[in-house]
Short mmCIF file of C-alpha atoms in Angstrom, two decimals:
data_model
loop_
_atom_site.label_atom_id
_atom_site.label_comp_id
_atom_site.label_asym_id
_atom_site.label_seq_id
_atom_site.Cartn_x
_atom_site.Cartn_y
_atom_site.Cartn_z
CA MET A 555 210.35 103.36 -154.76
CA THR A 556 208.97 99.89 -155.43
CA SER A 557 205.26 100.70 -155.25
CA PRO A 558 203.70 104.15 -155.74
CA PHE A 559 200.82 105.86 -153.97
CA GLY A 560 197.31 105.18 -155.33
CA TRP A 561 195.65 102.40 -157.28
CA ARG A 562 197.68 99.33 -158.21
CA ILE A 563 197.23 95.63 -158.93
CA LEU A 564 198.24 93.43 -155.97
CA ASN A 565 197.88 89.66 -156.16
CA GLY A 566 195.73 90.07 -159.27
CA LYS A 567 193.26 92.48 -157.64
CA ASP A 568 192.78 96.24 -157.63
CA ASP A 569 194.22 97.67 -154.43
CA TYR A 570 194.46 101.25 -153.15
CA HIS A 571 197.93 101.84 -151.74
CA ASN A 572 197.74 104.49 -149.01
CA GLY A 573 201.47 105.22 -149.03
CA VAL A 574 204.66 104.43 -150.89
CA ASP A 575 206.96 101.44 -150.58
CA LEU A 576 210.66 102.24 -150.42
CA VAL A 577 213.72 99.99 -150.46
CA GLY A 578 217.05 101.06 -148.99
CA VAL A 579 219.99 100.62 -151.30
CA ASP A 580 222.91 101.96 -149.27
CA ASP A 581 221.29 101.92 -145.82
CA ILE A 582 218.45 99.98 -144.22
CA ASN A 583 218.11 102.39 -141.29
CA VAL A 584 214.78 104.21 -141.26
CA ILE A 585 215.19 107.83 -140.21
CA SER A 586 212.68 110.52 -139.37
CA PRO A 587 212.15 113.07 -142.15
CA LEU A 588 210.73 115.62 -139.63
CA ASP A 589 210.78 116.61 -135.98
CA GLY A 590 207.92 115.14 -133.99
CA THR A 591 206.65 112.93 -131.18
CA VAL A 592 206.15 109.17 -131.34
CA ILE A 593 202.43 108.51 -130.82
CA MET A 594 202.53 104.78 -131.63
CA SER A 595 205.26 102.14 -131.61
CA ALA A 596 203.86 98.63 -131.72
CA TYR A 597 203.51 95.34 -133.57
CA GLY A 598 200.35 94.77 -135.61
CA MET A 599 199.35 91.67 -137.57
CA GLU A 600 199.08 93.31 -141.02
CA CYS A 601 201.80 95.96 -140.82
CA GLY A 602 204.26 94.25 -138.49
CA HIS A 603 206.51 96.55 -136.49
CA GLN A 604 205.13 100.06 -137.02
CA ILE A 605 205.65 103.59 -135.83
CA GLN A 606 203.55 106.75 -136.03
CA ILE A 607 205.08 110.17 -135.50
CA TYR A 608 203.01 113.31 -135.02
CA SER A 609 205.04 116.14 -136.52
CA LYS A 610 205.20 119.79 -135.54
CA SER A 611 203.65 120.55 -138.95
CA GLY A 612 200.42 118.78 -137.89
CA LYS A 613 200.92 115.60 -139.91
CA THR A 614 201.13 111.97 -138.82
CA LEU A 615 203.91 109.98 -140.49
CA PHE A 616 203.38 106.20 -140.65
CA PHE A 617 206.21 103.68 -141.04
CA CYS A 618 205.56 99.94 -141.22
CA HIS A 619 207.04 96.49 -141.89
CA LEU A 620 210.12 97.37 -139.78
CA MET A 621 212.48 94.64 -138.58
CA ASN A 622 212.67 96.45 -135.26
CA ARG A 623 211.76 99.75 -133.62
CA ALA A 624 214.27 102.08 -131.97
CA VAL A 625 211.71 104.47 -130.43
CA LYS A 626 208.81 104.21 -128.00
CA VAL A 627 205.61 106.17 -127.43
CA GLY A 628 206.36 109.63 -126.06
CA ASP A 629 209.86 109.88 -127.52
CA VAL A 630 210.64 113.20 -129.17
CA VAL A 631 212.50 112.67 -132.45
CA ARG A 632 214.41 115.11 -134.60
CA GLN A 633 214.86 115.04 -138.35
CA GLY A 634 217.54 112.43 -139.06
CA ASP A 635 217.00 110.35 -135.90
CA LYS A 636 216.93 106.59 -136.37
CA LEU A 637 213.46 105.09 -135.95
CA GLY A 638 214.26 101.46 -136.71
CA ILE A 639 215.48 99.08 -139.39
CA MET A 640 213.68 98.23 -142.63
CA GLY A 641 212.19 94.77 -142.54
CA ALA A 642 209.57 92.36 -143.83
CA THR A 643 207.14 91.99 -140.92
CA GLY A 644 203.37 91.67 -141.05
CA THR A 645 200.95 89.71 -143.21
CA LYS A 646 200.72 92.47 -145.86
CA CYS A 647 204.44 92.33 -146.60
CA PHE A 648 205.96 90.57 -149.60
CA GLY A 649 209.65 91.34 -149.04
CA ALA A 650 211.91 93.73 -147.16
CA HIS A 651 210.85 97.36 -147.61
CA LEU A 652 209.44 100.36 -145.80
CA HIS A 653 205.80 101.35 -146.24
CA PHE A 654 205.54 105.11 -145.60
CA GLY A 655 202.26 107.00 -145.31
CA VAL A 656 201.27 110.57 -144.43
CA TYR A 657 198.03 111.83 -142.85
CA GLN A 658 196.85 115.35 -142.02
CA GLY A 659 196.20 115.66 -138.28
CA LYS A 660 196.93 113.32 -135.42
CA GLY A 661 196.62 109.59 -136.12
CA ARG A 662 195.80 107.52 -139.19
CA ASP A 663 192.52 108.84 -140.57
CA GLU A 664 192.05 107.50 -144.12
CA ASN A 665 189.84 110.53 -144.86
CA LYS A 666 192.87 112.76 -144.27
CA LEU A 667 195.37 110.81 -146.36
CA ILE A 668 198.11 112.80 -148.13
CA ASN A 669 199.96 111.60 -151.21
CA ALA A 670 203.28 110.40 -149.73
CA GLN A 671 205.01 110.75 -153.10
CA LYS A 672 204.30 114.49 -153.11
CA PHE A 673 205.32 114.77 -149.45
CA LEU A 674 208.71 113.20 -150.30
CA ASN A 675 209.01 115.09 -153.62
CA LEU A 676 209.19 111.81 -155.58
#
C-alpha cells in the first residue's frame, strides 16, 4: 500500500483519500476480490481507465488508473477474474498504481464510503 485511506498531504495540501493506493510487486493484473456485475467500465479525465463492480454483498468496488480494462458493463465477474492491468492513467495519477475504493450500495456515493483498508484487512 502506497497511500492509505483517509486524510493525507498531497502536493502540499490536505487531501481526503477515499480509497487505498496499491502497487503490484509480483503481478500487475488487477483481479476481482468478490463476485459481482460490472456497472461501469470507462475512461474518465481524473481517474483514467476505471471500473465499478456491484457485488452480491451490496457493495460497489471502484478500481481506477488502469492501463486497460478487460471487462465491460454487464459482465458478471467471479472472485479472481482479471479486470485489467495496473496503470498510470488520469490527471490524478502520479505513477503506476491501483486506486481501490469501496462504497455501500450501488454506485459511488461519497456518503456511503467504506474504509477500503478494513475491507481488505490491511
